[in-house]
Amino acid sequence: MDLRNIVILTGAGVSAESGLATFRGPDGLWEGHKVEDVATPEAFARDPALVHDFYDARRAKLGTVEPNAAHRALARLDAEWAGELLLVTQNVDDLHERAGSKRLIHMHGALTKGWCLRCNERFDWAGPMGGAAECPSCGTSGMVRPDIVWFGEMPYDMDLIDQALRDCDLFVSIGTSGAVYPAAGFVQTARYCGGQTLEINLEPSLGSYMFDESRIGRAGELVPQWVEELLQSAHSRPMSR
Ligand code: BJW
């Protein structure tokens, strides 16, 4: 099969080897709560200080971690793949862009962005946000929230992602448990539209049975291997333009 269009989905597991915690591992609770019970707009309305503390700490942690071999391999693929490629990450860290990935969507938002609930502007954000942060656009204090997609909110760029999944020849899911929709359903869309499907994860994900192939192990080891294989096979069989 002529392989041209690739969609890659990443989750917390791709950043685990950089030192960022996953959500649903043995320590997969959020400040003593289930992430599903806390990462909601209702939780933010109920206790904004708790939610700000959590995201401020994670934003600060970004400055102490570096992209790992999996991020770097995906950036290499982005640079060298002549066909269509879309990297969709559920992660809110900035490790993919720091590794050099360009064709990238943050479907669950970004720690490095804020969103003003008063004027609806979104903007880059560094440092703590806390409760009294001032919006750089309208100047209002206390109405800025992390630009993060919580449960019950619509992930970003879904139309674009859906089209890319329908058009793809290969869908690859890396380091995600498959517990959260709509990302957990991407494999079905790609499959129904004729794409091959591969998962790379430390353990079989919840939707593992839906993939044509599962490679079980560390992303930092398996992703560079897979990228090398793919680029080698493309070089030996150049794509028709
Ligand atoms: C390694 C590794 C290594 C470790 N190498 N691997 C009932 C049925 C279906 C859906 C719903 C339902 N009830 C409610 C819903 C919808 C809801 C949902 O999915 N709920 C589930 C709990 C069932 N979803 C939503 O509300 C979403 N919005 C929505 O659906 O809007 C409506 C809509 C309709 C139609 C189309 C489109 C939209 C929004 C979801 C927002 C999720 N937000 C969070 C938190 C914010 C971001 C943040 O703070 O960081 O996003 S939740 C959290 O989970 C975070 C993650 O991005 C997300 C996924 O987690 P991920 O990445 O999979 O992490 P883990 O920890 O679960 O897994 C890590 C994996 O890595 C593990 O498998 C490890 O083994 C592996 N691993 N080390 C390789 N070294």
mmCIF file of C-alpha atoms and ligand atoms in Angstrom:
data_model
loop_
_atom_site.group_PDB
_atom_site.id
_atom_site.type_symbol
_atom_site.label_atom_id
_atom_site.label_comp_id
_atom_site.label_asym_id
_atom_site.label_seq_id
_atom_site.Cartn_x
_atom_site.Cartn_y
_atom_site.Cartn_z
ATOM 1 C CA MET A 1 0.000 0.000 0.000
ATOM 2 C CA ASP A 2 1.238 3.475 -0.877
ATOM 3 C CA LEU A 3 1.606 5.251 2.447
ATOM 4 C CA ARG A 4 1.327 9.003 2.260
ATOM 5 C CA ASN A 5 -0.918 10.571 4.936
ATOM 6 C CA ILE A 6 -0.090 9.987 8.591
ATOM 7 C CA VAL A 7 -1.927 11.050 11.756
ATOM 8 C CA ILE A 8 -0.178 10.561 15.101
ATOM 9 C CA LEU A 9 -1.923 10.910 18.471
ATOM 10 C CA THR A 10 0.164 11.302 21.613
ATOM 11 C CA GLY A 11 -0.758 11.197 25.303
ATOM 12 C CA ALA A 12 0.916 11.578 28.672
ATOM 13 C CA GLY A 13 3.049 8.439 28.156
ATOM 14 C CA VAL A 14 5.155 10.189 25.490
ATOM 15 C CA SER A 15 6.304 12.739 28.086
ATOM 16 C CA ALA A 16 6.703 10.266 30.988
ATOM 17 C CA GLU A 17 10.385 9.655 30.228
ATOM 18 C CA SER A 18 10.963 13.431 30.365
ATOM 19 C CA GLY A 19 9.788 13.302 33.991
ATOM 20 C CA LEU A 20 6.166 14.466 33.633
ATOM 21 C CA ALA A 21 3.557 12.397 35.500
ATOM 22 C CA THR A 22 0.805 10.530 33.651
ATOM 23 C CA PHE A 23 -2.835 10.728 34.766
ATOM 24 C CA ARG A 24 -3.909 7.150 35.305
ATOM 25 C CA GLY A 25 -0.788 5.342 36.505
ATOM 26 C CA PRO A 26 -0.358 4.045 40.055
ATOM 27 C CA ASP A 27 -0.155 7.721 41.132
ATOM 28 C CA GLY A 28 -2.928 8.646 38.740
ATOM 29 C CA LEU A 29 -4.892 10.787 41.105
ATOM 30 C CA TRP A 30 -4.966 14.522 41.026
ATOM 31 C CA GLU A 31 -4.316 16.114 44.415
ATOM 32 C CA GLY A 32 -6.195 13.218 46.015
ATOM 33 C CA HIS A 33 -9.114 13.448 43.571
ATOM 34 C CA LYS A 34 -9.850 11.539 40.383
ATOM 35 C CA VAL A 35 -8.816 13.700 37.430
ATOM 36 C CA GLU A 36 -12.330 13.266 35.999
ATOM 37 C CA ASP A 37 -13.786 14.880 39.134
ATOM 38 C CA VAL A 38 -11.448 17.847 39.185
ATOM 39 C CA ALA A 39 -10.539 18.828 35.612
ATOM 40 C CA THR A 40 -13.926 20.400 34.922
ATOM 41 C CA PRO A 41 -15.220 23.970 34.567
ATOM 42 C CA GLU A 42 -17.452 23.235 37.587
ATOM 43 C CA ALA A 43 -14.408 22.378 39.725
ATOM 44 C CA PHE A 44 -12.757 25.647 38.617
ATOM 45 C CA ALA A 45 -15.869 27.620 39.567
ATOM 46 C CA ARG A 46 -16.025 25.812 42.950
ATOM 47 C CA ASP A 47 -12.348 26.132 43.910
ATOM 48 C CA PRO A 48 -10.290 28.232 41.454
ATOM 49 C CA ALA A 49 -7.309 28.442 43.836
ATOM 50 C CA LEU A 50 -6.906 24.641 43.872
ATOM 51 C CA VAL A 51 -7.062 24.449 40.089
ATOM 52 C CA HIS A 52 -4.683 27.406 39.603
ATOM 53 C CA ASP A 53 -2.214 25.867 42.084
ATOM 54 C CA PHE A 54 -2.203 22.623 40.110
ATOM 55 C CA TYR A 55 -1.641 24.274 36.725
ATOM 56 C CA ASP A 56 0.856 26.849 38.109
ATOM 57 C CA ALA A 57 2.943 23.968 39.485
ATOM 58 C CA ARG A 58 2.800 22.075 36.187
ATOM 59 C CA ARG A 59 3.699 25.238 34.207
ATOM 60 C CA ALA A 60 6.695 25.791 36.495
ATOM 61 C CA LYS A 61 7.743 22.145 36.037
ATOM 62 C CA LEU A 62 7.977 22.682 32.252
ATOM 63 C CA GLY A 63 11.128 24.730 32.820
ATOM 64 C CA THR A 64 12.818 21.741 34.451
ATOM 65 C CA VAL A 65 12.185 19.085 31.783
ATOM 66 C CA GLU A 66 13.447 18.432 28.261
ATOM 67 C CA PRO A 67 12.040 16.621 25.211
ATOM 68 C CA ASN A 68 12.998 12.935 25.133
ATOM 69 C CA ALA A 69 13.942 10.568 22.312
ATOM 70 C CA ALA A 70 10.286 10.009 21.346
ATOM 71 C CA HIS A 71 9.581 13.753 20.935
ATOM 72 C CA ARG A 72 12.786 14.143 18.926
ATOM 73 C CA ALA A 73 11.982 11.194 16.648
ATOM 74 C CA LEU A 74 8.501 12.592 15.914
ATOM 75 C CA ALA A 75 10.054 15.978 15.079
ATOM 76 C CA ARG A 76 12.485 14.211 12.741
ATOM 77 C CA LEU A 77 9.570 12.474 11.036
ATOM 78 C CA ASP A 78 7.770 15.816 10.658
ATOM 79 C CA ALA A 79 10.873 17.327 9.024
ATOM 80 C CA GLU A 80 11.584 14.387 6.701
ATOM 81 C CA TRP A 81 8.148 13.044 5.768
ATOM 82 C CA ALA A 82 7.226 14.289 2.297
ATOM 83 C CA GLY A 83 3.539 13.360 2.580
ATOM 84 C CA GLU A 84 0.813 14.804 4.805
ATOM 85 C CA LEU A 85 1.449 14.465 8.518
ATOM 86 C CA LEU A 86 -0.490 15.708 11.529
ATOM 87 C CA LEU A 87 0.659 15.269 15.122
ATOM 88 C CA VAL A 88 -2.297 15.630 17.498
ATOM 89 C CA THR A 89 -1.296 15.759 21.140
ATOM 90 C CA GLN A 90 -3.564 15.509 24.159
ATOM 91 C CA ASN A 91 -0.657 16.834 26.212
ATOM 92 C CA VAL A 92 -0.630 20.380 27.487
ATOM 93 C CA ASP A 93 3.170 20.469 27.853
ATOM 94 C CA ASP A 94 5.321 22.116 25.157
ATOM 95 C CA LEU A 95 7.793 19.268 24.580
ATOM 96 C CA HIS A 96 6.719 18.463 21.012
ATOM 97 C CA GLU A 97 7.272 22.032 19.815
ATOM 98 C CA ARG A 98 10.525 22.308 21.773
ATOM 99 C CA ALA A 99 11.713 19.142 19.986
ATOM 100 C CA GLY A 100 10.902 20.820 16.654
ATOM 101 C CA SER A 101 7.495 19.442 15.580
ATOM 102 C CA LYS A 102 5.652 21.925 13.354
ATOM 103 C CA ARG A 103 2.539 20.161 12.067
ATOM 104 C CA LEU A 104 1.096 19.986 15.583
ATOM 105 C CA ILE A 105 -2.305 20.453 17.241
ATOM 106 C CA HIS A 106 -2.780 20.701 21.024
ATOM 107 C CA MET A 107 -6.318 19.316 21.184
ATOM 108 C CA HIS A 108 -6.549 19.740 25.006
ATOM 109 C CA GLY A 109 -4.971 23.214 25.100
ATOM 110 C CA ALA A 110 -1.605 24.336 26.464
ATOM 111 C CA LEU A 111 -0.071 25.210 29.829
ATOM 112 C CA THR A 112 1.691 28.115 28.115
ATOM 113 C CA LYS A 113 -1.572 29.836 27.207
ATOM 114 C CA GLY A 114 -4.237 31.721 29.142
ATOM 115 C CA TRP A 115 -7.859 32.524 28.284
ATOM 116 C CA CYS A 116 -9.751 35.569 29.525
ATOM 117 C CA LEU A 117 -13.348 34.734 30.381
ATOM 118 C CA ARG A 118 -14.255 38.434 30.214
ATOM 119 C CA CYS A 119 -12.991 39.361 26.706
ATOM 120 C CA ASN A 120 -12.585 35.782 25.337
ATOM 121 C CA GLU A 121 -9.013 36.414 24.157
ATOM 122 C CA ARG A 122 -6.378 33.651 24.317
ATOM 123 C CA PHE A 123 -2.729 34.591 24.787
ATOM 124 C CA ASP A 124 0.718 33.250 25.662
ATOM 125 C CA TRP A 125 1.308 32.893 29.386
ATOM 126 C CA ALA A 126 4.495 32.275 31.360
ATOM 127 C CA GLY A 127 4.815 32.130 35.147
ATOM 128 C CA PRO A 128 2.043 31.676 37.701
ATOM 129 C CA MET A 129 -1.557 32.609 36.851
ATOM 130 C CA GLY A 130 -2.992 32.554 40.378
ATOM 131 C CA GLY A 131 -6.375 34.060 41.148
ATOM 132 C CA ALA A 132 -5.765 37.759 40.366
ATOM 133 C CA ALA A 133 -3.956 37.522 37.022
ATOM 134 C CA GLU A 134 -4.569 40.481 34.721
ATOM 135 C CA CYS A 135 -5.689 39.906 31.140
ATOM 136 C CA PRO A 136 -3.066 41.403 28.763
ATOM 137 C CA SER A 137 -5.837 42.184 26.297
ATOM 138 C CA CYS A 138 -8.643 43.854 28.320
ATOM 139 C CA GLY A 139 -6.835 44.467 31.626
ATOM 140 C CA THR A 140 -9.478 42.741 33.779
ATOM 141 C CA SER A 141 -8.130 40.953 36.877
ATOM 142 C CA GLY A 142 -9.263 37.575 38.145
ATOM 143 C CA MET A 143 -10.947 36.379 34.944
ATOM 144 C CA VAL A 144 -8.006 34.528 33.362
ATOM 145 C CA ARG A 145 -8.060 30.723 33.361
ATOM 146 C CA PRO A 146 -5.610 28.192 31.959
ATOM 147 C CA ASP A 147 -6.341 27.542 28.267
ATOM 148 C CA ILE A 148 -6.912 23.863 28.987
ATOM 149 C CA VAL A 149 -9.781 21.678 27.718
ATOM 150 C CA TRP A 150 -11.536 20.199 30.738
ATOM 151 C CA PHE A 151 -14.155 17.454 30.822
ATOM 152 C CA GLY A 152 -17.386 18.557 29.193
ATOM 153 C CA GLU A 153 -15.582 21.122 26.998
ATOM 154 C CA MET A 154 -14.995 20.785 23.264
ATOM 155 C CA PRO A 155 -11.401 19.891 22.306
ATOM 156 C CA TYR A 156 -9.704 22.198 19.792
ATOM 157 C CA ASP A 157 -9.625 21.804 15.991
ATOM 158 C CA MET A 158 -11.937 18.780 15.890
ATOM 159 C CA ASP A 159 -13.042 19.435 12.284
ATOM 160 C CA LEU A 160 -9.448 19.538 11.090
ATOM 161 C CA ILE A 161 -8.537 16.410 13.066
ATOM 162 C CA ASP A 162 -11.594 14.508 11.848
ATOM 163 C CA GLN A 163 -10.766 15.279 8.208
ATOM 164 C CA ALA A 164 -7.124 14.245 8.667
ATOM 165 C CA LEU A 165 -8.253 10.943 10.245
ATOM 166 C CA ARG A 166 -10.605 10.252 7.334
ATOM 167 C CA ASP A 167 -7.835 10.938 4.839
ATOM 168 C CA CYS A 168 -5.023 9.091 6.588
ATOM 169 C CA ASP A 169 -3.300 5.920 5.408
ATOM 170 C CA LEU A 170 -1.770 5.325 8.836
ATOM 171 C CA PHE A 171 -2.928 6.282 12.330
ATOM 172 C CA VAL A 172 -0.467 5.858 15.193
ATOM 173 C CA SER A 173 -1.402 6.237 18.860
ATOM 174 C CA ILE A 174 1.472 6.722 21.317
ATOM 175 C CA GLY A 175 1.446 6.774 25.145
ATOM 176 C CA THR A 176 -2.251 7.152 25.802
ATOM 177 C CA SER A 177 -4.552 4.942 27.887
ATOM 178 C CA GLY A 178 -7.529 5.379 25.536
ATOM 179 C CA ALA A 179 -9.716 6.394 28.486
ATOM 180 C CA VAL A 180 -10.748 9.853 27.261
ATOM 181 C CA TYR A 181 -12.972 10.703 24.287
ATOM 182 C CA PRO A 182 -13.005 11.950 21.583
ATOM 183 C CA ALA A 183 -9.288 11.001 21.268
ATOM 184 C CA ALA A 184 -10.034 7.379 22.248
ATOM 185 C CA GLY A 185 -12.333 7.113 19.204
ATOM 186 C CA PHE A 186 -9.779 8.315 16.617
ATOM 187 C CA VAL A 187 -8.666 4.743 15.904
ATOM 188 C CA GLN A 188 -12.209 3.819 14.856
ATOM 189 C CA THR A 189 -12.525 6.764 12.458
ATOM 190 C CA ALA A 190 -9.156 5.995 10.847
ATOM 191 C CA ARG A 191 -9.993 2.284 10.597
ATOM 192 C CA TYR A 192 -13.449 2.732 9.093
ATOM 193 C CA CYS A 193 -11.922 5.043 6.488
ATOM 194 C CA GLY A 194 -9.352 2.436 5.478
ATOM 195 C CA GLY A 195 -6.259 3.543 7.410
ATOM 196 C CA GLN A 196 -3.788 1.134 8.977
ATOM 197 C CA THR A 197 -3.549 1.515 12.753
ATOM 198 C CA LEU A 198 -0.628 1.102 15.142
ATOM 199 C CA GLU A 199 -0.357 1.693 18.866
ATOM 200 C CA ILE A 200 2.850 2.164 20.835
ATOM 201 C CA ASN A 201 2.316 2.036 24.603
ATOM 202 C CA LEU A 202 3.824 0.698 27.792
ATOM 203 C CA GLU A 203 0.833 -1.624 28.158
ATOM 204 C CA PRO A 204 -2.139 -2.436 25.913
ATOM 205 C CA SER A 205 -4.509 0.549 25.993
ATOM 206 C CA LEU A 206 -8.249 0.185 26.619
ATOM 207 C CA GLY A 207 -8.860 0.204 22.861
ATOM 208 C CA SER A 208 -5.910 -2.009 22.000
ATOM 209 C CA TYR A 209 -8.097 -4.601 20.265
ATOM 210 C CA MET A 210 -9.044 -2.010 17.631
ATOM 211 C CA PHE A 211 -5.469 -1.569 16.349
ATOM 212 C CA ASP A 212 -3.943 -3.631 13.539
ATOM 213 C CA GLU A 213 -0.665 -3.712 15.447
ATOM 214 C CA SER A 214 0.418 -3.040 19.042
ATOM 215 C CA ARG A 215 4.033 -2.480 20.044
ATOM 216 C CA ILE A 216 4.412 -2.697 23.795
ATOM 217 C CA GLY A 217 7.271 -0.883 25.506
ATOM 218 C CA ARG A 218 8.750 2.533 26.237
ATOM 219 C CA ALA A 219 8.003 5.315 23.778
ATOM 220 C CA GLY A 220 11.599 6.582 24.100
ATOM 221 C CA GLU A 221 12.809 3.305 22.627
ATOM 222 C CA LEU A 222 10.020 2.201 20.286
ATOM 223 C CA VAL A 223 9.151 5.534 18.634
ATOM 224 C CA PRO A 224 12.678 6.206 17.265
ATOM 225 C CA GLN A 225 12.757 2.588 15.971
ATOM 226 C CA TRP A 226 9.386 2.984 14.241
ATOM 227 C CA VAL A 227 10.347 6.363 12.708
ATOM 228 C CA GLU A 228 13.601 4.900 11.384
ATOM 229 C CA GLU A 229 11.689 1.943 9.835
ATOM 230 C CA LEU A 230 9.152 4.233 8.227
ATOM 231 C CA LEU A 231 11.720 6.625 6.754
ATOM 232 C CA GLN A 232 13.853 3.726 5.498
ATOM 233 C CA SER A 233 10.886 2.148 3.714
ATOM 234 C CA ALA A 234 9.884 5.535 2.229
ATOM 235 C CA HIS A 235 13.420 6.095 0.941
ATOM 236 C CA SER A 236 13.482 2.671 -0.691
ATOM 237 C CA ARG A 237 10.036 3.297 -2.246
ATOM 238 C CA PRO A 238 9.689 7.051 -3.005
ATOM 239 C CA MET A 239 6.168 8.452 -2.980
ATOM 240 C CA SER A 240 4.576 9.376 -6.271
ATOM 241 C CA ARG A 241 3.768 13.098 -6.376
HETATM 242 C C1 BJW B 1 3.850 5.009 28.377
HETATM 243 C C2 BJW B 1 5.011 5.360 29.040
HETATM 244 C C3 BJW B 1 6.162 5.308 28.271
HETATM 245 C C4 BJW B 1 3.491 5.527 30.472
HETATM 246 N N1 BJW B 1 6.085 4.949 26.997
HETATM 247 N N2 BJW B 1 3.803 4.640 27.106
HETATM 248 C C5 BJW B 1 -18.931 8.344 28.375
HETATM 249 C C6 BJW B 1 -18.516 7.717 27.206
HETATM 250 C C7 BJW B 1 -17.764 8.418 26.279
HETATM 251 C C8 BJW B 1 -17.388 9.723 26.493
HETATM 252 C C9 BJW B 1 -17.810 10.337 27.662
HETATM 253 C C10 BJW B 1 -18.578 9.654 28.593
HETATM 254 N N3 BJW B 1 -18.811 10.500 29.618
HETATM 255 C C11 BJW B 1 -18.200 11.688 29.364
HETATM 256 C C12 BJW B 1 -17.586 11.601 28.169
HETATM 257 C C13 BJW B 1 -16.763 12.646 27.491
HETATM 258 C C14 BJW B 1 -15.455 12.915 28.213
HETATM 259 C C15 BJW B 1 -14.747 11.588 28.479
HETATM 260 O O1 BJW B 1 -14.035 11.057 27.643
HETATM 261 N N4 BJW B 1 -14.879 11.048 29.680
HETATM 262 C C16 BJW B 1 -14.238 9.767 30.012
HETATM 263 C C17 BJW B 1 -13.813 9.784 31.458
HETATM 264 C C18 BJW B 1 -15.210 8.637 29.670
HETATM 265 N N5 BJW B 1 -14.657 13.739 27.323
HETATM 266 C C19 BJW B 1 -14.776 15.060 27.323
HETATM 267 O O2 BJW B 1 -15.505 15.653 28.098
HETATM 268 C C20 BJW B 1 -13.988 15.809 26.259
HETATM 269 N N6 BJW B 1 -14.868 16.676 25.559
HETATM 270 C C21 BJW B 1 -15.875 16.205 24.834
HETATM 271 O O3 BJW B 1 -16.110 14.998 24.723
HETATM 272 O O4 BJW B 1 -16.603 17.183 24.187
HETATM 273 C C22 BJW B 1 -17.743 16.782 23.411
HETATM 274 C C23 BJW B 1 -17.402 16.308 22.023
HETATM 275 C C24 BJW B 1 -18.355 15.638 21.315
HETATM 276 C C25 BJW B 1 -18.091 15.194 20.039
HETATM 277 C C26 BJW B 1 -16.867 15.427 19.454
HETATM 278 C C27 BJW B 1 -15.936 16.122 20.162
HETATM 279 C C28 BJW B 1 -16.201 16.539 21.445
HETATM 280 C C29 BJW B 1 -12.895 16.662 26.886
HETATM 281 C C30 BJW B 1 -11.817 15.829 27.501
HETATM 282 C C31 BJW B 1 -10.792 16.728 28.216
HETATM 283 C C32 BJW B 1 -9.699 15.917 28.888
HETATM 284 N N7 BJW B 1 -8.903 16.767 29.681
HETATM 285 C C33 BJW B 1 -7.765 16.195 30.411
HETATM 286 C C34 BJW B 1 -7.254 17.221 31.494
HETATM 287 C C35 BJW B 1 -6.846 18.518 30.928
HETATM 288 C C36 BJW B 1 -5.423 18.530 30.429
HETATM 289 C C37 BJW B 1 -4.395 18.514 31.560
HETATM 290 O O5 BJW B 1 -4.651 18.969 32.668
HETATM 291 O O6 BJW B 1 -3.289 18.017 31.285
HETATM 292 O O7 BJW B 1 -6.728 15.828 29.499
HETATM 293 S S1 BJW B 1 -8.139 14.678 31.265
HETATM 294 C C38 BJW B 1 -6.583 13.942 31.017
HETATM 295 O O8 BJW B 1 -6.782 12.718 30.277
HETATM 296 C C39 BJW B 1 -5.787 14.903 30.108
HETATM 297 C C40 BJW B 1 -5.223 13.959 29.086
HETATM 298 O O9 BJW B 1 -4.910 14.649 27.898
HETATM 299 C C41 BJW B 1 -6.303 12.928 28.939
HETATM 300 C C42 BJW B 1 -5.828 11.608 28.371
HETATM 301 O O10 BJW B 1 -4.907 10.991 29.236
HETATM 302 P P1 BJW B 1 -3.689 10.178 28.625
HETATM 303 O O11 BJW B 1 -2.799 11.077 27.888
HETATM 304 O O12 BJW B 1 -4.202 8.999 27.898
HETATM 305 O O13 BJW B 1 -2.908 9.764 29.972
HETATM 306 P P2 BJW B 1 -3.105 8.452 30.874
HETATM 307 O O14 BJW B 1 -2.375 8.709 32.148
HETATM 308 O O15 BJW B 1 -4.508 8.059 30.977
HETATM 309 O O16 BJW B 1 -2.363 7.295 30.059
HETATM 310 C C43 BJW B 1 -0.949 7.305 29.846
HETATM 311 C C44 BJW B 1 -0.575 6.041 29.077
HETATM 312 O O17 BJW B 1 0.801 6.101 28.782
HETATM 313 C C45 BJW B 1 -0.806 4.737 29.889
HETATM 314 O O18 BJW B 1 -1.496 3.789 29.077
HETATM 315 C C46 BJW B 1 0.612 4.251 30.215
HETATM 316 O O19 BJW B 1 0.731 2.829 30.211
HETATM 317 C C47 BJW B 1 1.387 4.839 29.050
HETATM 318 N N8 BJW B 1 2.785 5.101 29.375
HETATM 319 N N9 BJW B 1 4.677 5.643 30.388
HETATM 320 C C48 BJW B 1 4.869 4.593 26.481
HETATM 321 N N10 BJW B 1 7.358 5.599 28.845
#
